[in-house]
Amino acid sequence: MSALSSRHLMVIQDLTKADILTVLDAARSFKEVNERPLKKLPTLRGRTVVNLFLEPSTRTRTSFELAAKRLSADGINFTASASATTKGESLVDTAQTLDAMGCDMVVIRHAFAGSPQMLARNMRAHIVNGGDGKHQHPTQALLDLFTIRERFGHFEGLKVAIVGDIAHSRVFGSLAPALRLLGAEVTAVAPPTLLPARPALLGAEVSHSLDAGLGGYDVVYMLRIQLERIERAPFPTLREYARLYGIGLERLARLKEGAVIMHPGPVNRGVELSSEAVDAARNLLLYQVNAGVAVRMALMYLLLGGDKDGIAA
Ligand code: CP
């Protein structure tokens, strides 16, 4: 059973607009729980959630782990080095092994786009995508949407610039369509070398200049330069990239009043953001991290059969 339209969250398109708003509303209740001295609820007692993280992660893995613990689910954590994939076991065999043990949900992070769908075809558990290659990172999008709604109260008409490594970004892959679905205007800001071959298919305005629209954006969402996914140097030096597309004191001062900076983390300090911009009051980076636990609690709760009205007070 799932209180959402889909029993999995593999791509953001699995959720309708109503589903997204249901998750954000539930996350607000769980955020209140997370602010209490005793943060634990009995809601998912007896359910088993497996974190199958076959690529590095700090924020996503830890927050799923915390979310499971706070809902009293049994959480099991696999990392690449601790799983039998290092001995050559295939993803399908791993899926069937986990299924045989009767787990209820698998959260997967994997370098290959489509790995969540492969799991879903081979097991009965609910599958949640914790980031698949360059494809999608839907729970990151949900926590970003939560952060934006808490700050602005709405999405309609908000001008959001997503800046940087669009071509390699699973964050963009989930966040941009969700923002558009909710009525925000998305501009992809990047040099031509960090855009896909056919930028028209992004479904967003495209700009090669951060400075051109800087004073008009409500949200400036800085993507991490993914050095590990870049095959050929798309810009002369990181310093050159920072000069044209990074946020430092000078660009901070030119943001619109009330505008915010966001970043999914981890930050390359001095590249996407200067240290001053990381620490700036209008940078919501740590708010995003905090929201990530509540949003993942909400998602787990709703996918595993809870409904919004049933959240324990
Ligand atoms: N934002 C994000 O996915 O961070 P991690 O790689 O640390 O999970």
mmCIF file of C-alpha atoms and ligand atoms in Angstrom:
data_model
loop_
_atom_site.group_PDB
_atom_site.id
_atom_site.type_symbol
_atom_site.label_atom_id
_atom_site.label_comp_id
_atom_site.label_asym_id
_atom_site.label_seq_id
_atom_site.Cartn_x
_atom_site.Cartn_y
_atom_site.Cartn_z
ATOM 1 C CA MET A 1 0.000 0.000 0.000
ATOM 2 C CA SER A 2 1.111 3.540 -0.665
ATOM 3 C CA ALA A 3 -0.693 6.778 0.128
ATOM 4 C CA LEU A 4 0.865 8.194 -3.071
ATOM 5 C CA SER A 5 0.009 7.468 -6.726
ATOM 6 C CA SER A 6 3.045 5.247 -7.143
ATOM 7 C CA ARG A 7 4.467 2.517 -4.902
ATOM 8 C CA HIS A 8 8.008 3.613 -5.841
ATOM 9 C CA LEU A 9 9.902 6.890 -6.170
ATOM 10 C CA MET A 10 12.304 6.172 -9.004
ATOM 11 C CA VAL A 11 11.873 9.430 -10.932
ATOM 12 C CA ILE A 12 10.179 12.638 -9.825
ATOM 13 C CA GLN A 13 7.508 12.006 -12.492
ATOM 14 C CA ASP A 14 6.263 9.111 -10.325
ATOM 15 C CA LEU A 15 4.631 11.817 -8.201
ATOM 16 C CA THR A 16 1.691 13.990 -9.225
ATOM 17 C CA LYS A 17 1.499 17.605 -8.111
ATOM 18 C CA ALA A 18 -0.932 16.512 -5.374
ATOM 19 C CA ASP A 19 1.517 13.781 -4.275
ATOM 20 C CA ILE A 20 4.359 16.296 -4.007
ATOM 21 C CA LEU A 21 2.247 18.608 -1.879
ATOM 22 C CA THR A 22 1.184 15.651 0.301
ATOM 23 C CA VAL A 23 4.848 14.767 0.914
ATOM 24 C CA LEU A 24 5.707 18.396 1.729
ATOM 25 C CA ASP A 25 2.771 18.709 4.141
ATOM 26 C CA ALA A 26 3.701 15.449 5.890
ATOM 27 C CA ALA A 27 7.339 16.563 6.053
ATOM 28 C CA ARG A 28 6.298 19.667 7.953
ATOM 29 C CA SER A 29 4.761 17.464 10.657
ATOM 30 C CA PHE A 30 7.891 15.317 10.799
ATOM 31 C CA LYS A 31 10.089 18.406 10.978
ATOM 32 C CA GLU A 32 8.227 19.350 14.155
ATOM 33 C CA VAL A 33 8.893 15.858 15.513
ATOM 34 C CA ASN A 34 12.587 16.330 14.713
ATOM 35 C CA GLU A 35 12.643 19.500 16.816
ATOM 36 C CA ARG A 36 11.485 17.653 19.951
ATOM 37 C CA PRO A 37 13.978 16.367 22.535
ATOM 38 C CA LEU A 38 12.611 12.826 21.919
ATOM 39 C CA LYS A 39 12.522 12.424 18.149
ATOM 40 C CA LYS A 40 11.289 8.856 17.809
ATOM 41 C CA LEU A 41 7.871 7.623 16.649
ATOM 42 C CA PRO A 42 6.654 3.991 16.622
ATOM 43 C CA THR A 43 5.039 4.430 13.187
ATOM 44 C CA LEU A 44 7.057 1.933 11.104
ATOM 45 C CA ARG A 45 7.882 -0.587 13.819
ATOM 46 C CA GLY A 46 8.461 -4.006 12.258
ATOM 47 C CA ARG A 47 9.198 -2.629 8.754
ATOM 48 C CA THR A 48 12.641 -3.056 7.198
ATOM 49 C CA VAL A 49 14.382 -0.414 5.111
ATOM 50 C CA VAL A 50 17.598 -1.260 3.259
ATOM 51 C CA ASN A 51 19.995 1.500 2.246
ATOM 52 C CA LEU A 52 21.906 0.129 -0.749
ATOM 53 C CA PHE A 53 24.495 2.820 -1.409
ATOM 54 C CA LEU A 54 26.897 1.661 -4.099
ATOM 55 C CA GLU A 55 28.251 5.195 -4.658
ATOM 56 C CA PRO A 56 29.554 7.592 -1.990
ATOM 57 C CA SER A 57 27.082 9.735 -0.056
ATOM 58 C CA THR A 58 27.047 11.673 3.187
ATOM 59 C CA ARG A 59 23.734 13.564 3.258
ATOM 60 C CA THR A 60 21.382 11.167 1.478
ATOM 61 C CA ARG A 61 22.558 7.972 3.147
ATOM 62 C CA THR A 62 22.711 9.464 6.630
ATOM 63 C CA SER A 63 19.337 11.133 6.387
ATOM 64 C CA PHE A 64 17.609 7.961 5.136
ATOM 65 C CA GLU A 65 19.259 6.086 7.987
ATOM 66 C CA LEU A 66 18.101 8.672 10.529
ATOM 67 C CA ALA A 67 14.612 8.784 8.990
ATOM 68 C CA ALA A 68 14.234 4.996 9.361
ATOM 69 C CA LYS A 69 15.485 5.094 12.966
ATOM 70 C CA ARG A 70 13.163 7.956 13.927
ATOM 71 C CA LEU A 71 10.174 6.014 12.563
ATOM 72 C CA SER A 72 11.317 2.865 14.435
ATOM 73 C CA ALA A 73 11.902 0.889 11.222
ATOM 74 C CA ASP A 74 14.741 -1.620 11.123
ATOM 75 C CA GLY A 75 17.424 -0.065 8.939
ATOM 76 C CA ILE A 76 20.159 -2.029 7.193
ATOM 77 C CA ASN A 77 23.007 -0.223 5.482
ATOM 78 C CA PHE A 78 25.056 -1.536 2.592
ATOM 79 C CA THR A 79 27.932 0.350 1.094
ATOM 80 C CA ALA A 80 29.831 -0.710 -2.019
ATOM 81 C CA SER A 81 32.797 -1.992 -0.018
ATOM 82 C CA ALA A 82 30.597 -3.971 2.397
ATOM 83 C CA SER A 83 28.365 -5.664 -0.173
ATOM 84 C CA ALA A 84 28.895 -8.769 -2.309
ATOM 85 C CA THR A 85 28.901 -6.572 -5.440
ATOM 86 C CA THR A 86 32.665 -6.298 -4.812
ATOM 87 C CA LYS A 87 32.770 -10.093 -5.379
ATOM 88 C CA GLY A 88 30.989 -9.738 -8.716
ATOM 89 C CA GLU A 89 27.365 -10.220 -7.638
ATOM 90 C CA SER A 90 24.991 -8.593 -10.107
ATOM 91 C CA LEU A 91 22.451 -5.979 -9.098
ATOM 92 C CA VAL A 92 19.617 -8.355 -10.008
ATOM 93 C CA ASP A 93 21.045 -11.067 -7.749
ATOM 94 C CA THR A 94 21.489 -8.524 -4.938
ATOM 95 C CA ALA A 95 17.853 -7.464 -5.410
ATOM 96 C CA GLN A 96 16.565 -11.019 -5.280
ATOM 97 C CA THR A 97 18.678 -11.752 -2.201
ATOM 98 C CA LEU A 98 17.275 -8.743 -0.357
ATOM 99 C CA ASP A 99 13.778 -9.687 -1.481
ATOM 100 C CA ALA A 100 14.180 -13.186 -0.103
ATOM 101 C CA MET A 101 14.889 -11.648 3.307
ATOM 102 C CA GLY A 102 11.594 -9.769 3.185
ATOM 103 C CA CYS A 103 12.659 -6.154 3.203
ATOM 104 C CA ASP A 104 9.922 -3.554 2.710
ATOM 105 C CA MET A 105 11.855 -0.702 1.088
ATOM 106 C CA VAL A 106 15.179 -0.344 -0.687
ATOM 107 C CA VAL A 107 16.843 3.017 -1.138
ATOM 108 C CA ILE A 108 19.427 2.740 -3.886
ATOM 109 C CA ARG A 109 22.265 4.988 -4.961
ATOM 110 C CA HIS A 110 24.126 3.719 -7.981
ATOM 111 C CA ALA A 111 26.349 5.085 -10.738
ATOM 112 C CA PHE A 112 24.071 3.664 -13.426
ATOM 113 C CA ALA A 113 20.940 5.451 -14.581
ATOM 114 C CA GLY A 114 18.015 3.057 -14.429
ATOM 115 C CA SER A 115 19.269 0.995 -11.486
ATOM 116 C CA PRO A 116 16.097 1.717 -9.408
ATOM 117 C CA GLN A 117 13.931 0.410 -12.258
ATOM 118 C CA MET A 118 16.090 -2.718 -12.438
ATOM 119 C CA LEU A 119 15.488 -3.338 -8.725
ATOM 120 C CA ALA A 120 11.746 -2.719 -9.078
ATOM 121 C CA ARG A 121 11.519 -5.366 -11.808
ATOM 122 C CA ASN A 122 13.189 -7.932 -9.562
ATOM 123 C CA MET A 123 11.746 -7.424 -6.100
ATOM 124 C CA ARG A 124 8.525 -6.718 -4.264
ATOM 125 C CA ALA A 125 9.862 -3.947 -2.021
ATOM 126 C CA HIS A 126 9.156 -0.258 -2.502
ATOM 127 C CA ILE A 127 12.111 1.292 -4.341
ATOM 128 C CA VAL A 128 13.396 4.807 -3.701
ATOM 129 C CA ASN A 129 16.026 6.380 -5.894
ATOM 130 C CA GLY A 130 18.804 7.957 -3.830
ATOM 131 C CA GLY A 131 20.589 9.164 -6.983
ATOM 132 C CA ASP A 132 21.211 7.170 -10.177
ATOM 133 C CA GLY A 133 24.137 8.319 -12.284
ATOM 134 C CA LYS A 134 23.455 11.522 -14.183
ATOM 135 C CA HIS A 135 19.743 10.757 -14.320
ATOM 136 C CA GLN A 136 17.609 11.680 -11.271
ATOM 137 C CA HIS A 137 17.762 12.402 -7.538
ATOM 138 C CA PRO A 138 14.081 12.789 -6.657
ATOM 139 C CA THR A 139 14.348 12.949 -2.854
ATOM 140 C CA GLN A 140 16.863 15.804 -3.232
ATOM 141 C CA ALA A 141 14.236 17.596 -5.333
ATOM 142 C CA LEU A 142 11.605 17.030 -2.632
ATOM 143 C CA LEU A 143 13.780 18.463 0.133
ATOM 144 C CA ASP A 144 14.651 21.419 -2.097
ATOM 145 C CA LEU A 145 10.964 22.013 -2.806
ATOM 146 C CA PHE A 146 10.232 21.801 0.925
ATOM 147 C CA THR A 147 12.946 24.397 1.604
ATOM 148 C CA ILE A 148 11.631 26.748 -1.092
ATOM 149 C CA ARG A 149 8.033 26.460 0.088
ATOM 150 C CA GLU A 150 8.955 27.079 3.713
ATOM 151 C CA ARG A 151 10.848 30.218 2.636
ATOM 152 C CA PHE A 152 8.438 31.686 0.062
ATOM 153 C CA GLY A 153 5.123 30.000 0.918
ATOM 154 C CA HIS A 154 4.420 29.191 -2.748
ATOM 155 C CA PHE A 155 6.018 28.186 -6.062
ATOM 156 C CA GLU A 156 3.841 29.966 -8.606
ATOM 157 C CA GLY A 157 5.823 32.588 -10.526
ATOM 158 C CA LEU A 158 9.080 32.122 -8.578
ATOM 159 C CA LYS A 159 12.142 32.678 -10.745
ATOM 160 C CA VAL A 160 14.691 29.937 -10.117
ATOM 161 C CA ALA A 161 18.139 29.843 -11.708
ATOM 162 C CA ILE A 162 19.871 26.458 -11.626
ATOM 163 C CA VAL A 163 23.520 27.191 -12.229
ATOM 164 C CA GLY A 164 26.450 25.094 -13.360
ATOM 165 C CA ASP A 165 26.961 21.519 -14.379
ATOM 166 C CA ILE A 166 23.536 20.923 -15.951
ATOM 167 C CA ALA A 167 24.815 18.215 -18.325
ATOM 168 C CA HIS A 168 25.945 15.881 -15.533
ATOM 169 C CA SER A 169 23.356 16.785 -12.916
ATOM 170 C CA ARG A 170 20.828 14.314 -11.540
ATOM 171 C CA VAL A 171 19.721 17.125 -9.202
ATOM 172 C CA PHE A 172 18.657 19.215 -12.199
ATOM 173 C CA GLY A 173 17.024 16.115 -13.730
ATOM 174 C CA SER A 174 14.534 15.906 -10.851
ATOM 175 C CA LEU A 175 14.295 19.481 -9.567
ATOM 176 C CA ALA A 176 13.651 21.322 -12.838
ATOM 177 C CA PRO A 177 10.560 19.331 -13.885
ATOM 178 C CA ALA A 178 9.162 19.446 -10.336
ATOM 179 C CA LEU A 179 9.549 23.218 -10.148
ATOM 180 C CA ARG A 180 7.845 23.639 -13.510
ATOM 181 C CA LEU A 181 4.991 21.345 -12.451
ATOM 182 C CA LEU A 182 4.453 23.570 -9.415
ATOM 183 C CA GLY A 183 4.461 26.788 -11.449
ATOM 184 C CA ALA A 184 7.986 28.165 -11.003
ATOM 185 C CA GLU A 185 10.054 29.535 -13.902
ATOM 186 C CA VAL A 186 13.356 27.699 -14.321
ATOM 187 C CA THR A 187 16.445 29.065 -16.059
ATOM 188 C CA ALA A 188 19.439 26.772 -16.664
ATOM 189 C CA VAL A 189 22.570 28.917 -16.386
ATOM 190 C CA ALA A 190 25.754 27.306 -17.709
ATOM 191 C CA PRO A 191 28.496 27.568 -20.274
ATOM 192 C CA PRO A 192 27.649 25.701 -23.500
ATOM 193 C CA THR A 193 30.150 22.995 -22.510
ATOM 194 C CA LEU A 194 28.146 22.137 -19.365
ATOM 195 C CA LEU A 195 24.809 21.893 -21.162
ATOM 196 C CA PRO A 196 23.488 18.774 -22.888
ATOM 197 C CA ALA A 197 23.851 18.488 -26.664
ATOM 198 C CA ARG A 198 20.244 19.619 -27.157
ATOM 199 C CA PRO A 199 19.504 22.251 -24.490
ATOM 200 C CA ALA A 200 16.049 22.872 -25.989
ATOM 201 C CA LEU A 201 15.002 19.493 -24.519
ATOM 202 C CA LEU A 202 15.722 20.705 -20.957
ATOM 203 C CA GLY A 203 12.316 22.362 -20.795
ATOM 204 C CA ALA A 204 13.914 25.452 -19.223
ATOM 205 C CA GLU A 205 15.108 28.827 -20.366
ATOM 206 C CA VAL A 206 18.837 28.679 -21.038
ATOM 207 C CA SER A 207 21.354 31.430 -20.288
ATOM 208 C CA HIS A 208 25.125 31.418 -20.613
ATOM 209 C CA SER A 209 25.508 34.402 -18.275
ATOM 210 C CA LEU A 210 24.900 34.325 -14.514
ATOM 211 C CA ASP A 211 25.256 38.092 -14.323
ATOM 212 C CA ALA A 212 22.582 38.747 -16.968
ATOM 213 C CA GLY A 213 19.638 37.755 -14.781
ATOM 214 C CA LEU A 214 21.210 37.750 -11.312
ATOM 215 C CA GLY A 215 19.139 40.570 -9.810
ATOM 216 C CA GLY A 216 15.857 38.990 -10.917
ATOM 217 C CA TYR A 217 16.065 35.490 -9.474
ATOM 218 C CA ASP A 218 14.289 34.484 -6.248
ATOM 219 C CA VAL A 219 16.356 31.321 -5.904
ATOM 220 C CA VAL A 220 19.881 30.807 -7.197
ATOM 221 C CA TYR A 221 20.511 27.074 -7.000
ATOM 222 C CA MET A 222 24.195 26.292 -7.423
ATOM 223 C CA LEU A 223 25.073 22.836 -8.722
ATOM 224 C CA ARG A 224 28.261 21.101 -7.740
ATOM 225 C CA ILE A 225 30.869 20.798 -10.438
ATOM 226 C CA GLN A 226 31.071 17.007 -10.713
ATOM 227 C CA LEU A 227 34.713 16.568 -11.444
ATOM 228 C CA GLU A 228 34.307 12.780 -11.183
ATOM 229 C CA ARG A 229 31.780 12.700 -14.060
ATOM 230 C CA ILE A 230 33.519 15.119 -16.417
ATOM 231 C CA GLU A 231 35.547 13.421 -19.111
ATOM 232 C CA ARG A 232 37.072 16.418 -20.906
ATOM 233 C CA ALA A 233 37.786 19.808 -19.328
ATOM 234 C CA PRO A 234 34.674 21.919 -20.055
ATOM 235 C CA PHE A 235 36.353 25.167 -18.928
ATOM 236 C CA PRO A 236 39.978 26.313 -18.912
ATOM 237 C CA THR A 237 40.464 26.276 -15.122
ATOM 238 C CA LEU A 238 38.307 26.043 -11.991
ATOM 239 C CA ARG A 239 39.338 29.624 -11.258
ATOM 240 C CA GLU A 240 37.933 30.716 -14.618
ATOM 241 C CA TYR A 241 34.684 28.843 -13.880
ATOM 242 C CA ALA A 242 34.417 30.490 -10.444
ATOM 243 C CA ARG A 243 34.967 33.928 -11.975
ATOM 244 C CA LEU A 244 32.087 33.492 -14.438
ATOM 245 C CA TYR A 245 29.662 31.208 -12.582
ATOM 246 C CA GLY A 246 30.609 31.227 -8.883
ATOM 247 C CA ILE A 247 28.973 33.267 -6.116
ATOM 248 C CA GLY A 248 31.200 35.388 -3.930
ATOM 249 C CA LEU A 249 30.727 38.629 -1.998
ATOM 250 C CA GLU A 250 30.269 40.757 -5.099
ATOM 251 C CA ARG A 251 27.479 38.644 -6.612
ATOM 252 C CA LEU A 252 25.906 38.118 -3.167
ATOM 253 C CA ALA A 253 25.463 41.884 -2.945
ATOM 254 C CA ARG A 254 23.690 41.997 -6.301
ATOM 255 C CA LEU A 255 21.018 39.400 -5.456
ATOM 256 C CA LYS A 256 17.436 40.588 -5.223
ATOM 257 C CA GLU A 257 16.157 41.395 -1.726
ATOM 258 C CA GLY A 258 14.805 38.189 -0.201
ATOM 259 C CA ALA A 259 16.564 35.986 -2.754
ATOM 260 C CA VAL A 260 18.208 32.815 -1.472
ATOM 261 C CA ILE A 261 21.104 30.607 -2.496
ATOM 262 C CA MET A 262 20.778 26.840 -2.437
ATOM 263 C CA HIS A 263 23.198 23.991 -3.082
ATOM 264 C CA PRO A 264 22.673 20.217 -2.804
ATOM 265 C CA GLY A 265 26.114 19.656 -1.265
ATOM 266 C CA PRO A 266 28.858 18.723 -1.102
ATOM 267 C CA VAL A 267 30.227 22.176 -1.986
ATOM 268 C CA ASN A 268 33.500 22.738 -3.815
ATOM 269 C CA ARG A 269 34.451 25.778 -1.705
ATOM 270 C CA GLY A 270 35.947 28.513 -3.822
ATOM 271 C CA VAL A 271 34.394 27.113 -7.007
ATOM 272 C CA GLU A 272 30.559 27.261 -6.923
ATOM 273 C CA LEU A 273 30.536 29.292 -3.708
ATOM 274 C CA SER A 274 33.198 31.297 -1.913
ATOM 275 C CA SER A 275 33.549 30.660 1.830
ATOM 276 C CA GLU A 276 31.644 33.924 2.465
ATOM 277 C CA ALA A 277 28.784 32.688 0.270
ATOM 278 C CA VAL A 278 28.725 29.298 2.047
ATOM 279 C CA ASP A 279 28.327 31.083 5.382
ATOM 280 C CA ALA A 280 25.939 33.816 4.178
ATOM 281 C CA ALA A 281 22.592 34.115 5.970
ATOM 282 C CA ARG A 282 20.743 33.790 2.683
ATOM 283 C CA ASN A 283 22.419 30.465 1.909
ATOM 284 C CA LEU A 284 19.934 27.705 2.807
ATOM 285 C CA LEU A 285 22.385 24.809 2.470
ATOM 286 C CA LEU A 286 22.096 23.584 6.060
ATOM 287 C CA TYR A 287 18.347 24.169 6.141
ATOM 288 C CA GLN A 288 18.178 21.837 3.113
ATOM 289 C CA VAL A 289 20.171 19.183 4.980
ATOM 290 C CA ASN A 290 17.885 19.486 8.000
ATOM 291 C CA ALA A 291 14.773 19.280 5.808
ATOM 292 C CA GLY A 292 16.176 16.149 4.171
ATOM 293 C CA VAL A 293 15.514 14.032 7.252
ATOM 294 C CA ALA A 294 11.883 15.181 7.587
ATOM 295 C CA VAL A 295 11.178 14.792 3.868
ATOM 296 C CA ARG A 296 12.609 11.270 3.819
ATOM 297 C CA MET A 297 10.585 10.362 6.933
ATOM 298 C CA ALA A 298 7.469 11.631 5.141
ATOM 299 C CA LEU A 299 8.224 9.677 1.998
ATOM 300 C CA MET A 300 8.953 6.466 3.878
ATOM 301 C CA TYR A 301 5.793 6.862 5.901
ATOM 302 C CA LEU A 302 3.563 7.564 2.884
ATOM 303 C CA LEU A 303 5.060 4.845 0.640
ATOM 304 C CA LEU A 304 4.862 2.230 3.363
ATOM 305 C CA GLY A 305 1.167 2.766 3.846
ATOM 306 C CA GLY A 306 0.629 5.669 6.174
ATOM 307 C CA ASP A 307 -1.718 8.489 5.307
ATOM 308 C CA LYS A 308 -1.200 12.153 6.029
ATOM 309 C CA ASP A 309 -3.929 12.293 8.671
ATOM 310 C CA GLY A 310 -2.404 9.394 10.568
ATOM 311 C CA ILE A 311 0.877 11.051 11.513
ATOM 312 C CA ALA A 312 1.328 10.736 15.258
ATOM 313 C CA ALA A 313 1.012 14.046 17.084
HETATM 314 N N1 CP B 1 23.082 16.054 -2.021
HETATM 315 C C1 CP B 1 23.593 14.802 -1.999
HETATM 316 O O1 CP B 1 23.115 13.891 -2.671
HETATM 317 O O2 CP B 1 24.651 14.649 -1.154
HETATM 318 P P1 CP B 1 25.358 13.249 -0.834
HETATM 319 O O3 CP B 1 26.102 12.837 -2.070
HETATM 320 O O4 CP B 1 26.278 13.544 0.328
HETATM 321 O O5 CP B 1 24.289 12.262 -0.490
#
